[in-house]
PDB file of C-alpha atoms and ligand atoms in Angstrom:
ATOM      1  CA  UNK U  90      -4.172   0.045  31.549  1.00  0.00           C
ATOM      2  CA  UNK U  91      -1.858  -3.277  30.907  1.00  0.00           C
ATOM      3  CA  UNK U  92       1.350  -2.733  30.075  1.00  0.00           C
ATOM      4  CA  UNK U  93       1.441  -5.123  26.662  1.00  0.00           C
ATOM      5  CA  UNK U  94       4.512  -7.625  27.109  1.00  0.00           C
ATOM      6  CA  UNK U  95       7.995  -7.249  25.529  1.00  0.00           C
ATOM      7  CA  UNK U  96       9.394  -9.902  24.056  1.00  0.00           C
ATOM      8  CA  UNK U  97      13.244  -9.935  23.361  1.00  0.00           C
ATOM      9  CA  UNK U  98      14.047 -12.064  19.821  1.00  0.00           C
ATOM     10  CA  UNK U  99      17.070 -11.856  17.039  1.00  0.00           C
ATOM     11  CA  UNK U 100      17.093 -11.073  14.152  1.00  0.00           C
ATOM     12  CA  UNK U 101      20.016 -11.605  11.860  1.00  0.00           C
ATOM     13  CA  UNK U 102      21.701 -12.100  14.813  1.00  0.00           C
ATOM     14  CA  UNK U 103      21.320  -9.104  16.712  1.00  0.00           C
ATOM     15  CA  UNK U 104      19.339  -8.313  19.729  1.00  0.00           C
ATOM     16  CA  UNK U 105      15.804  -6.585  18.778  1.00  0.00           C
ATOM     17  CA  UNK U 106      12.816  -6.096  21.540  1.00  0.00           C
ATOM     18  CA  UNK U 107       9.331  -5.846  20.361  1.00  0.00           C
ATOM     19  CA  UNK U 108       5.386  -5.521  21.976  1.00  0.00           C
ATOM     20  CA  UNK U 109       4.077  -9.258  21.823  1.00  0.00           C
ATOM     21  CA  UNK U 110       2.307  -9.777  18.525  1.00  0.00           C
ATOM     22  CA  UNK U 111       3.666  -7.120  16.760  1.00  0.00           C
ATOM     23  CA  UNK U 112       4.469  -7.792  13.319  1.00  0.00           C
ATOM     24  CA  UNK U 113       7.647  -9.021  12.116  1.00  0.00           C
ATOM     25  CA  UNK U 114       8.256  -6.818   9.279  1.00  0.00           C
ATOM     26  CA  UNK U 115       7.491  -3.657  11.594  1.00  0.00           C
ATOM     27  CA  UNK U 116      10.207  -4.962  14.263  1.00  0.00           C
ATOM     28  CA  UNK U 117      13.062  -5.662  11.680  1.00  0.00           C
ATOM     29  CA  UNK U 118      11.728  -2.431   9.744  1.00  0.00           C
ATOM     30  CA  UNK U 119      12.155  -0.313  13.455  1.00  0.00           C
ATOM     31  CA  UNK U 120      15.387  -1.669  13.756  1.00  0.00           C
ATOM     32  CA  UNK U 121      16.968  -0.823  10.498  1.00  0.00           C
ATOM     33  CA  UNK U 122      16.689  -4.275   8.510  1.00  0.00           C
ATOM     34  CA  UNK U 123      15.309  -4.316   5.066  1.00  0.00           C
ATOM     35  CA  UNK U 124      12.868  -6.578   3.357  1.00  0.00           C
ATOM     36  CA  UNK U 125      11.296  -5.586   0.497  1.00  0.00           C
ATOM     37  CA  UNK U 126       7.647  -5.158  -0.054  1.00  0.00           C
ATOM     38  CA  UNK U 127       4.852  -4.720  -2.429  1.00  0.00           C
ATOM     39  CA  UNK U 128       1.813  -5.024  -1.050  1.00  0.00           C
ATOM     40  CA  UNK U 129       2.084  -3.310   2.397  1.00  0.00           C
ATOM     41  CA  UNK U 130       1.312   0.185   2.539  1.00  0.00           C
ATOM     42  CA  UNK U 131       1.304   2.103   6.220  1.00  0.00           C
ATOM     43  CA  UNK U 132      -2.170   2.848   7.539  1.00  0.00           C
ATOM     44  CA  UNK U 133      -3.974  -0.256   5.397  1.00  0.00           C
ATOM     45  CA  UNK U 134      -4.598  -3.391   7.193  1.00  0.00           C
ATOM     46  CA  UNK U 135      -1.937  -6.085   5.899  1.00  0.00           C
ATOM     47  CA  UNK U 136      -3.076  -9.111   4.310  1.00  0.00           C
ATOM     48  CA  UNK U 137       0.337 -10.535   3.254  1.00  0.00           C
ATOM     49  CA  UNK U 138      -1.193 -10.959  -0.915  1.00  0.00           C
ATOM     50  CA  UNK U 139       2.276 -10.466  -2.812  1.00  0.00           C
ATOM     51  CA  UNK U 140       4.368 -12.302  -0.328  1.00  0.00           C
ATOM     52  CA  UNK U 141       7.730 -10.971  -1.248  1.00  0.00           C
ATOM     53  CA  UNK U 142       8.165 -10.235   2.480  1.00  0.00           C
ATOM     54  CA  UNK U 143       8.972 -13.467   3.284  1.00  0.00           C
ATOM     55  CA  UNK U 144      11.493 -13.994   6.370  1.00  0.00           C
ATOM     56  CA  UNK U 145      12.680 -17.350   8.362  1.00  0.00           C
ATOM     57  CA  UNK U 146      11.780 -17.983  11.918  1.00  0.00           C
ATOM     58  CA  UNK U 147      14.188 -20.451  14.237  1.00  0.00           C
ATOM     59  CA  UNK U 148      12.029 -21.222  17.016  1.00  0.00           C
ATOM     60  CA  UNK U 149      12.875 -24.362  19.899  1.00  0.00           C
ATOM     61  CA  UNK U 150      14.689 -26.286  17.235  1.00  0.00           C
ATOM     62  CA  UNK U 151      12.808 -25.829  13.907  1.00  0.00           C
ATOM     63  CA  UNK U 152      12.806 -23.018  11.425  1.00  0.00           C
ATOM     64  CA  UNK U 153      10.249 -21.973   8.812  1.00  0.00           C
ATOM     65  CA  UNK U 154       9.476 -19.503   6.337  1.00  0.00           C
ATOM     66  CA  UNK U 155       6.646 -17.114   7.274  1.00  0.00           C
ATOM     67  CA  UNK U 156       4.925 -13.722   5.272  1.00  0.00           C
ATOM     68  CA  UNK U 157       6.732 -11.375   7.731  1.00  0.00           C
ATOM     69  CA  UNK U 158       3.856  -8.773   6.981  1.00  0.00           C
ATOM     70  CA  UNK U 159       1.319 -10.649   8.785  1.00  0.00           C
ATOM     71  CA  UNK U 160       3.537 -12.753  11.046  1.00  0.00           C
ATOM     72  CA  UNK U 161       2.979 -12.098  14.926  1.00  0.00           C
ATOM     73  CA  UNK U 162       6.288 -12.258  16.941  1.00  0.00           C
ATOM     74  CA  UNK U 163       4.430 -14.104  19.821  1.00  0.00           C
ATOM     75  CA  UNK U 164       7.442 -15.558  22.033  1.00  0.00           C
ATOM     76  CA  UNK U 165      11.007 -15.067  21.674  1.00  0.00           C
ATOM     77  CA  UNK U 166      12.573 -16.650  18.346  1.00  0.00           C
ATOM     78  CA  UNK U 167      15.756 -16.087  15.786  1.00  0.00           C
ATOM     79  CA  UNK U 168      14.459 -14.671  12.564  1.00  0.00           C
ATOM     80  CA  UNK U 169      16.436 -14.311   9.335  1.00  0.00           C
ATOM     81  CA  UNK U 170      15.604 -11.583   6.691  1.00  0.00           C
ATOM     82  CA  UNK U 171      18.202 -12.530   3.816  1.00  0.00           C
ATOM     83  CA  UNK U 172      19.053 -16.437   4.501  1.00  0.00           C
ATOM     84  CA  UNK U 173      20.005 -19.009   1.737  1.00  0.00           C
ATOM     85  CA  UNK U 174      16.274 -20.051   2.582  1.00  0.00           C
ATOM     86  CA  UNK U 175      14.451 -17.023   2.480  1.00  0.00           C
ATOM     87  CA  UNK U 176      16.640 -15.594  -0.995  1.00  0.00           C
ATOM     88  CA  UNK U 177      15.308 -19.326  -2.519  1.00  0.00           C
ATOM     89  CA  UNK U 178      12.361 -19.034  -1.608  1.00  0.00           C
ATOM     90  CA  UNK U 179      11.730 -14.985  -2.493  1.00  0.00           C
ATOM     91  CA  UNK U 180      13.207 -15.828  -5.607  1.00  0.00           C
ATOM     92  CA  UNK U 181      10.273 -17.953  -6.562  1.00  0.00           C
ATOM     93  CA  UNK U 182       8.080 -16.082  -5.517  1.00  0.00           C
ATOM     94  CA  UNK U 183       8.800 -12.885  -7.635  1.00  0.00           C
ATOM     95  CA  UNK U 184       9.225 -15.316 -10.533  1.00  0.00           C
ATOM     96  CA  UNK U 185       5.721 -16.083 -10.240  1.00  0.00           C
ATOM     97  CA  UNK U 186       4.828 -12.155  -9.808  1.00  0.00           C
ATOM     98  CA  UNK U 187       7.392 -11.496 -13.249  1.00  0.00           C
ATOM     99  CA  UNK U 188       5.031 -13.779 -15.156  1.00  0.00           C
ATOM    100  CA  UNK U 189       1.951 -12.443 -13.497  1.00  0.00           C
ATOM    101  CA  UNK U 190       2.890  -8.667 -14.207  1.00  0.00           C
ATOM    102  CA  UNK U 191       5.722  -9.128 -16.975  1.00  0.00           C
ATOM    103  CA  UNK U 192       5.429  -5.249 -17.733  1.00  0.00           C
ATOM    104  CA  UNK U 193       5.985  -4.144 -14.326  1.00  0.00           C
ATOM    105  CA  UNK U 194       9.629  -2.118 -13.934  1.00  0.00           C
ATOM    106  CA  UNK U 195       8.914  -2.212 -10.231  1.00  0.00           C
ATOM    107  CA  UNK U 196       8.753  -6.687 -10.315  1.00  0.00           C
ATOM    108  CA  UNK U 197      11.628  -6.636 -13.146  1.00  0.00           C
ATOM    109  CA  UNK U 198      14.047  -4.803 -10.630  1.00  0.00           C
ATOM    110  CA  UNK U 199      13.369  -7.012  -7.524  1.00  0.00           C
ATOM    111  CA  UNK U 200      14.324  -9.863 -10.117  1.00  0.00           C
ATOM    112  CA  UNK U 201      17.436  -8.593 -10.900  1.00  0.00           C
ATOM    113  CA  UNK U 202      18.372  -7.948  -7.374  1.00  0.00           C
ATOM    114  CA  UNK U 203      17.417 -11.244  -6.072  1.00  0.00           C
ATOM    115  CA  UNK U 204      19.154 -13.223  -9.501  1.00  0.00           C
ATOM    116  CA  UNK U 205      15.225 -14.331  -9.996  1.00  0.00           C
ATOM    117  CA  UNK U 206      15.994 -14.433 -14.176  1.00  0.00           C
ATOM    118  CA  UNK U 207      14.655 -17.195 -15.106  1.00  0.00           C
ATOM    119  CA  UNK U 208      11.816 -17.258 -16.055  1.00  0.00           C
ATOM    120  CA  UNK U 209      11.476 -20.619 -18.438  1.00  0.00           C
ATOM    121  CA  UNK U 210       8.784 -22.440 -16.369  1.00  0.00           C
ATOM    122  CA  UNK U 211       6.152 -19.829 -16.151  1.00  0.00           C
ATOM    123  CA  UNK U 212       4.033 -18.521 -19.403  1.00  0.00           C
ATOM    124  CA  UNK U 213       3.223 -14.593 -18.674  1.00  0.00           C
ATOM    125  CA  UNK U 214       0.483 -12.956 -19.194  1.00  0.00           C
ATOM    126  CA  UNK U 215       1.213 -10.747 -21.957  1.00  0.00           C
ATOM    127  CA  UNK U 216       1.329  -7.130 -21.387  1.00  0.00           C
ATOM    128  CA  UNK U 217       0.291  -7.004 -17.449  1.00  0.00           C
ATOM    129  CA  UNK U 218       1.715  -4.593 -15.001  1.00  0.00           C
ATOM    130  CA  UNK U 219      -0.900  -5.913 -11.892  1.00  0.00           C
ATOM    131  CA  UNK U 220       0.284  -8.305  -9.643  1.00  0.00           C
ATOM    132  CA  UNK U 221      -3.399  -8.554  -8.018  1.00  0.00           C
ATOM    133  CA  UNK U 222      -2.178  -7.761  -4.353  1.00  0.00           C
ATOM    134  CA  UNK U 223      -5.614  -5.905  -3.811  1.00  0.00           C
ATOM    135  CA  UNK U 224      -3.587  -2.860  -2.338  1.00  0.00           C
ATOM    136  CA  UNK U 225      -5.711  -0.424  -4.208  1.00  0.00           C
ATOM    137  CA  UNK U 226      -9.027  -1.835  -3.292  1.00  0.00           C
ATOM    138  CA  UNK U 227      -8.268  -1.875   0.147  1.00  0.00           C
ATOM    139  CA  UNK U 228      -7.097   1.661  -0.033  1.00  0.00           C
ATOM    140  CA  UNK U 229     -10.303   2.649  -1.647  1.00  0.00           C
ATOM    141  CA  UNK U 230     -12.282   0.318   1.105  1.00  0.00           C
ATOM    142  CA  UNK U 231     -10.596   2.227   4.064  1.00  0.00           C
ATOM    143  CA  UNK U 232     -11.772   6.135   2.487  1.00  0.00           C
ATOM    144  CA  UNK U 233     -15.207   4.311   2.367  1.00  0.00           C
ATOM    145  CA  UNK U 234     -15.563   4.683  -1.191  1.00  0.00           C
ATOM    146  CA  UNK U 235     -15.685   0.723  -2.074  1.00  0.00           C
ATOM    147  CA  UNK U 236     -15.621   1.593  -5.946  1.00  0.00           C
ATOM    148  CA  UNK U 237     -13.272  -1.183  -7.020  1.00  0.00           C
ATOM    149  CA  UNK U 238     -12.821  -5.163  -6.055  1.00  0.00           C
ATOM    150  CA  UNK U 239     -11.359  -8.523  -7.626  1.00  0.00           C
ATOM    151  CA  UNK U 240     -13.396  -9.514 -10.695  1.00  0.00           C
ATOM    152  CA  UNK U 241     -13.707 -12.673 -12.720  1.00  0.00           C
ATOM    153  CA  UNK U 242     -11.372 -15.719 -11.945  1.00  0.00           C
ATOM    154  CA  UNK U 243      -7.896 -17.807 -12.670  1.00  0.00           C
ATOM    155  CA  UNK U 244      -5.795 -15.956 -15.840  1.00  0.00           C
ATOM    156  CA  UNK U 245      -8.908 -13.378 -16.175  1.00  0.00           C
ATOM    157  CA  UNK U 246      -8.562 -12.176 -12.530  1.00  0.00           C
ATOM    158  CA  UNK U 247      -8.208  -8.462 -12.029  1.00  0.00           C
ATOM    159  CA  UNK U 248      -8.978  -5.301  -9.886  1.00  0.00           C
ATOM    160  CA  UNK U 249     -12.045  -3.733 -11.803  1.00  0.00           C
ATOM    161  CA  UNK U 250     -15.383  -1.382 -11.008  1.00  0.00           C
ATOM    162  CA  UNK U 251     -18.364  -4.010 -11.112  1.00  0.00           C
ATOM    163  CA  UNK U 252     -19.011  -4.781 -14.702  1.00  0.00           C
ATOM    164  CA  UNK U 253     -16.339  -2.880 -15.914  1.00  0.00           C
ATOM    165  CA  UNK U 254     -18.421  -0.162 -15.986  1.00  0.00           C
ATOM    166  CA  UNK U 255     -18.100   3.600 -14.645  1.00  0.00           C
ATOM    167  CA  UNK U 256     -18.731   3.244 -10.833  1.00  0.00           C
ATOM    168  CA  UNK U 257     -21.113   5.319  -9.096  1.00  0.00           C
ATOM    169  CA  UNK U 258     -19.159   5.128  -5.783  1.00  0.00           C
ATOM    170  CA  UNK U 259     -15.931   5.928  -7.440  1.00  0.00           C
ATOM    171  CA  UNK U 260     -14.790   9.543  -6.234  1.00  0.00           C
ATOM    172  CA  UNK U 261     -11.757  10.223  -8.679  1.00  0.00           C
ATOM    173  CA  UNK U 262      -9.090  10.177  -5.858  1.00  0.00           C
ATOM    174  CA  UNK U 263      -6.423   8.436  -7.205  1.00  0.00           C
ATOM    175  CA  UNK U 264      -5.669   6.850  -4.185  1.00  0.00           C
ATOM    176  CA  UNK U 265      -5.608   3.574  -5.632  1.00  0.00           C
ATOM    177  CA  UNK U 266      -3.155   4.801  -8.160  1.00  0.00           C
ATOM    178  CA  UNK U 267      -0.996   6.377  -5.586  1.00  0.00           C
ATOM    179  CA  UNK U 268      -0.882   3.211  -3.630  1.00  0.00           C
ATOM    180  CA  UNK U 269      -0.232   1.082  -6.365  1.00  0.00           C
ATOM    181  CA  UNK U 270       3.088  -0.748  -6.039  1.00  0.00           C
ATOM    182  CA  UNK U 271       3.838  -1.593  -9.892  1.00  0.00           C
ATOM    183  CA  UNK U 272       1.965   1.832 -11.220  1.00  0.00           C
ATOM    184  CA  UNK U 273      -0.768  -0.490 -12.962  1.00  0.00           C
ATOM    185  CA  UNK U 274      -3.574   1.432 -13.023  1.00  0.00           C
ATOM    186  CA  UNK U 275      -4.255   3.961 -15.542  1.00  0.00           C
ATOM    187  CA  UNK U 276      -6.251   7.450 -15.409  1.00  0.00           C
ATOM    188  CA  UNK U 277      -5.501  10.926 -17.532  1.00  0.00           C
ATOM    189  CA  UNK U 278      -5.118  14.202 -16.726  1.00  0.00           C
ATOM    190  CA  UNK U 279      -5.697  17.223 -18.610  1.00  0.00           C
ATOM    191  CA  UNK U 280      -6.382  20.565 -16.792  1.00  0.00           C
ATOM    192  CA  UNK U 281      -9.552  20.403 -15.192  1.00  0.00           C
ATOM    193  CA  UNK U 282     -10.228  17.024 -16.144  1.00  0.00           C
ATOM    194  CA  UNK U 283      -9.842  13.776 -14.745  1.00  0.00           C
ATOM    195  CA  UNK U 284     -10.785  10.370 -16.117  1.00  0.00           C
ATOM    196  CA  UNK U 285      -9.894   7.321 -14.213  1.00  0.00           C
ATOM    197  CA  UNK U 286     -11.582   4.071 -14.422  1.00  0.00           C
ATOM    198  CA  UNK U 287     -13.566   4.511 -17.550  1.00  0.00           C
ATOM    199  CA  UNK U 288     -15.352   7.889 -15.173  1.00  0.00           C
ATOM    200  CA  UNK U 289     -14.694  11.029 -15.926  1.00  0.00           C
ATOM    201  CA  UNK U 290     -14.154  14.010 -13.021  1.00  0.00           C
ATOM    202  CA  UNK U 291     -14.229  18.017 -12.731  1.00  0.00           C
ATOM    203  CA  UNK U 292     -11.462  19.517 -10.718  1.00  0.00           C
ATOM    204  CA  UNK U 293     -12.331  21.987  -8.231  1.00  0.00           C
ATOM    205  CA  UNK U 294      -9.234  24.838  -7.268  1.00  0.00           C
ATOM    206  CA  UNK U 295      -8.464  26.805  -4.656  1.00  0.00           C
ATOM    207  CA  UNK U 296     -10.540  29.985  -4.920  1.00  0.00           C
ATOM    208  CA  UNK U 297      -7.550  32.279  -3.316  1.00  0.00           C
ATOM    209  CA  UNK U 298      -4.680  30.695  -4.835  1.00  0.00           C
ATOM    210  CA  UNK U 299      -5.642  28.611  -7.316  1.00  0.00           C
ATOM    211  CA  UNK U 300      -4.339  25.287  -6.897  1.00  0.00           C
ATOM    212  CA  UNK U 301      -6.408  22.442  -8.026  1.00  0.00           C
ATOM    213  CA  UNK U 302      -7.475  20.241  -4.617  1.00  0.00           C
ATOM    214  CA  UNK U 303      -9.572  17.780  -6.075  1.00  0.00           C
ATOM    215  CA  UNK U 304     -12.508  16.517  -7.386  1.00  0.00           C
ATOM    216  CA  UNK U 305     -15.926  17.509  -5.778  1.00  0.00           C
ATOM    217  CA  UNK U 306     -16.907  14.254  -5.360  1.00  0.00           C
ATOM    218  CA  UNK U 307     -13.754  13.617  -3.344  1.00  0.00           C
ATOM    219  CA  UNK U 308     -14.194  16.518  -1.603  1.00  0.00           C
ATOM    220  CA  UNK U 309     -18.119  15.821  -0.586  1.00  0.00           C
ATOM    221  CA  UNK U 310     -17.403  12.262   0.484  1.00  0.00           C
ATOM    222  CA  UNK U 311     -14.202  13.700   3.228  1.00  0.00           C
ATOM    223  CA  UNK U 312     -16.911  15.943   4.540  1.00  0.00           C
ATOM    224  CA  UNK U 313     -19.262  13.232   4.819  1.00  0.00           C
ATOM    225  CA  UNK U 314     -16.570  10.962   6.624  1.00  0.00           C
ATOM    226  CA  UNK U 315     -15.312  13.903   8.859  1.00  0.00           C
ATOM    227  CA  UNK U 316     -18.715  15.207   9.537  1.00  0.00           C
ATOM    228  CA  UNK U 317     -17.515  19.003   8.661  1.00  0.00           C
ATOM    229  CA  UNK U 318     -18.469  21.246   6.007  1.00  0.00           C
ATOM    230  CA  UNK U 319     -17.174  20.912   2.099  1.00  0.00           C
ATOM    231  CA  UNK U 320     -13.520  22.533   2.616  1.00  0.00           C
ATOM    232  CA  UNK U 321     -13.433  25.120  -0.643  1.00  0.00           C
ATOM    233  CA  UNK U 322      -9.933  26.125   0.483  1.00  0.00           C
ATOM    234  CA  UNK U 323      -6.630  24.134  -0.172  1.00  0.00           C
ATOM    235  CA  UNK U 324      -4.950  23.229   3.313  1.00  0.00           C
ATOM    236  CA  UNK U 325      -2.398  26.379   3.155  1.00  0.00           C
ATOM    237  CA  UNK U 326      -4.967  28.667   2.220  1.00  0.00           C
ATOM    238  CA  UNK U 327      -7.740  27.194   4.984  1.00  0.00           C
ATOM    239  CA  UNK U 328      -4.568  27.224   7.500  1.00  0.00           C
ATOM    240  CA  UNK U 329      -3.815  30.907   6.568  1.00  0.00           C
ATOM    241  CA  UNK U 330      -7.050  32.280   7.142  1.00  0.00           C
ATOM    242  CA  UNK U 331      -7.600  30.532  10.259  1.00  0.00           C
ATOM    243  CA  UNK U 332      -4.320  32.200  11.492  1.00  0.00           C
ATOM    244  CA  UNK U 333      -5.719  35.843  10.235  1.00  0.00           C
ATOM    245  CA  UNK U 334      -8.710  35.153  12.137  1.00  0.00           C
ATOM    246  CA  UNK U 335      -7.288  34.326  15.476  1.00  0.00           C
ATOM    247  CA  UNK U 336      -4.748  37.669  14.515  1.00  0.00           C
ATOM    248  CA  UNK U 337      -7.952  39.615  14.436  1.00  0.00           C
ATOM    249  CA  UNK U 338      -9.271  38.116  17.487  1.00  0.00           C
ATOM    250  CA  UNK U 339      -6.460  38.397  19.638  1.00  0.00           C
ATOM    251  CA  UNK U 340      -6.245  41.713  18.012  1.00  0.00           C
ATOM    252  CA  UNK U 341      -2.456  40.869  16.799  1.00  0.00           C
ATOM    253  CA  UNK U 342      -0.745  42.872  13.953  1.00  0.00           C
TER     254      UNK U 342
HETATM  255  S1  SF4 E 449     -10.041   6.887  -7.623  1.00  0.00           S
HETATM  256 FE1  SF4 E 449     -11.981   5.789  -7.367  1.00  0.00          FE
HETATM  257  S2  SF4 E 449     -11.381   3.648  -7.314  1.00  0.00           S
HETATM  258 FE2  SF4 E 449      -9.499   4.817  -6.962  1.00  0.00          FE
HETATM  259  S3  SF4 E 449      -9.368   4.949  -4.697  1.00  0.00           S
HETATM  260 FE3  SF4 E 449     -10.426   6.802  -5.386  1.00  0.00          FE
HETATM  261  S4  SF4 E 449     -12.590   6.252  -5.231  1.00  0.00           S
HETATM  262 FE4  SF4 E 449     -11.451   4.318  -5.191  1.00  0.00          FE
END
């Protein structure tokens, strides 16, 4: 096996090493620098939508700003989380994502802490909380699911089913919501029911303890994907018996 290259680079001055194409928001994550995100979510492929991310890159000479998300460090280079350059420039962009999503808490915070207040140029877009980064469809893409995708175009753009109307494919995870950065998407709750995206849902619970684990349909389509049976047990209760049954075997008190 080939031993992938290490590259040695800087950033904010201080010595980092990282594997050659690595992203840069992993390496300056890894070694303890923060830039704040929106759209990236560990274990979904990046795609560098919201852009808040942003970081500057000195290489032979020349700097520019690049969406450290889905920015290969390739050679060795100086790169610059919080510069005059990169605050400008992530100040515009969350002034753009303030108008976009002008009820998000979540955009309305990063504002404040990067003095992006005004807000004069822009009109919103009157009581939106979705800053379109696609995080949720991509979530629902990777469970293979696929229930939920950009609709419709320019002002009218937004994460729907198709049509608008309940989706077939839609398994009542709420992994969408849960991976939501501004908490824009809205589904109910009330005891055994769940309704999200205009589709209504039956949850199942554990039969030995009781705890709700989901909706069937969720259930059926990890069994599908794993290629094992429907699990009717919630994790501590499946891990339990498992345990009691190797006790028996082993013949263990
Ligand atoms: S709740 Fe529906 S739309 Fe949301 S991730 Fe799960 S399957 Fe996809």
């Amino acid at each position: 096996m080939t031993k992938k290259q290490q590259i040695d680079i800087k950033i904010n001055g201080r010595p980092c090493t990282c594997t050659k194409g690595e992203f840069l928001l992993e390496v300056a994550k890894r070694n303890g620098f923060y830039i704040p995100t929106l759209c990236h979510h560990p274990g979904i492929a990046e795609q560098g939508c919201c852009r808040v991310c942003l970081a500057e890159v000195a290489e032979n000479g020349r700097s520019k700003i690049v969406v450290s998300c889905v920015y290969p460090v390739e050679r060795p280079c100086e790169a610059y989380t919080d510069s005059e350059r990169v605050k400008e420039d992530r100040s515009v962009v969350l002034m753009l994502l303030a108008m976009r999503a002008p009820e998000s808490t979540e955009i309305k915070a990063l504002c404040k802490q990067y003095g992006a207040m005004d807000h004069s140029r822009f009109k919103p877009i009157d009581g939106e909380k979705c800053i379109m980064c696609g995080l949720c469809a991509r979530a629902c893409a990777s469970l293979g699911a696929g229930a939920i995708s950009t609709v419709l175009r320019g002002t009218s753009k937004k994460i729907s089913t198709p049509y608008d109307e309940p989706s077939e494919t839609c398994v009542g995870c709420l992994s969408c919501t849960k991976v939501c950065p501004t908490n824009a998407i809205a589904y109910t709750e009330d005891k055994d029911k769940r309704s999200i995206w205009g589709r209504g849902f039956t949850l199942i619970s554990c039969p030995e303890c009781g705890e709700p684990i989901g909706t069937r349909e969720e259930m059926e389509l990890a069994a599908l994907r794993s290629g094992e049976e429907v699990q009717e047990l919630c994790p501590k209760c499946r891990k339990k018996k498992m345990s009691d049954v190797l006790a028996h075997t082993y013949g263990i008190e």
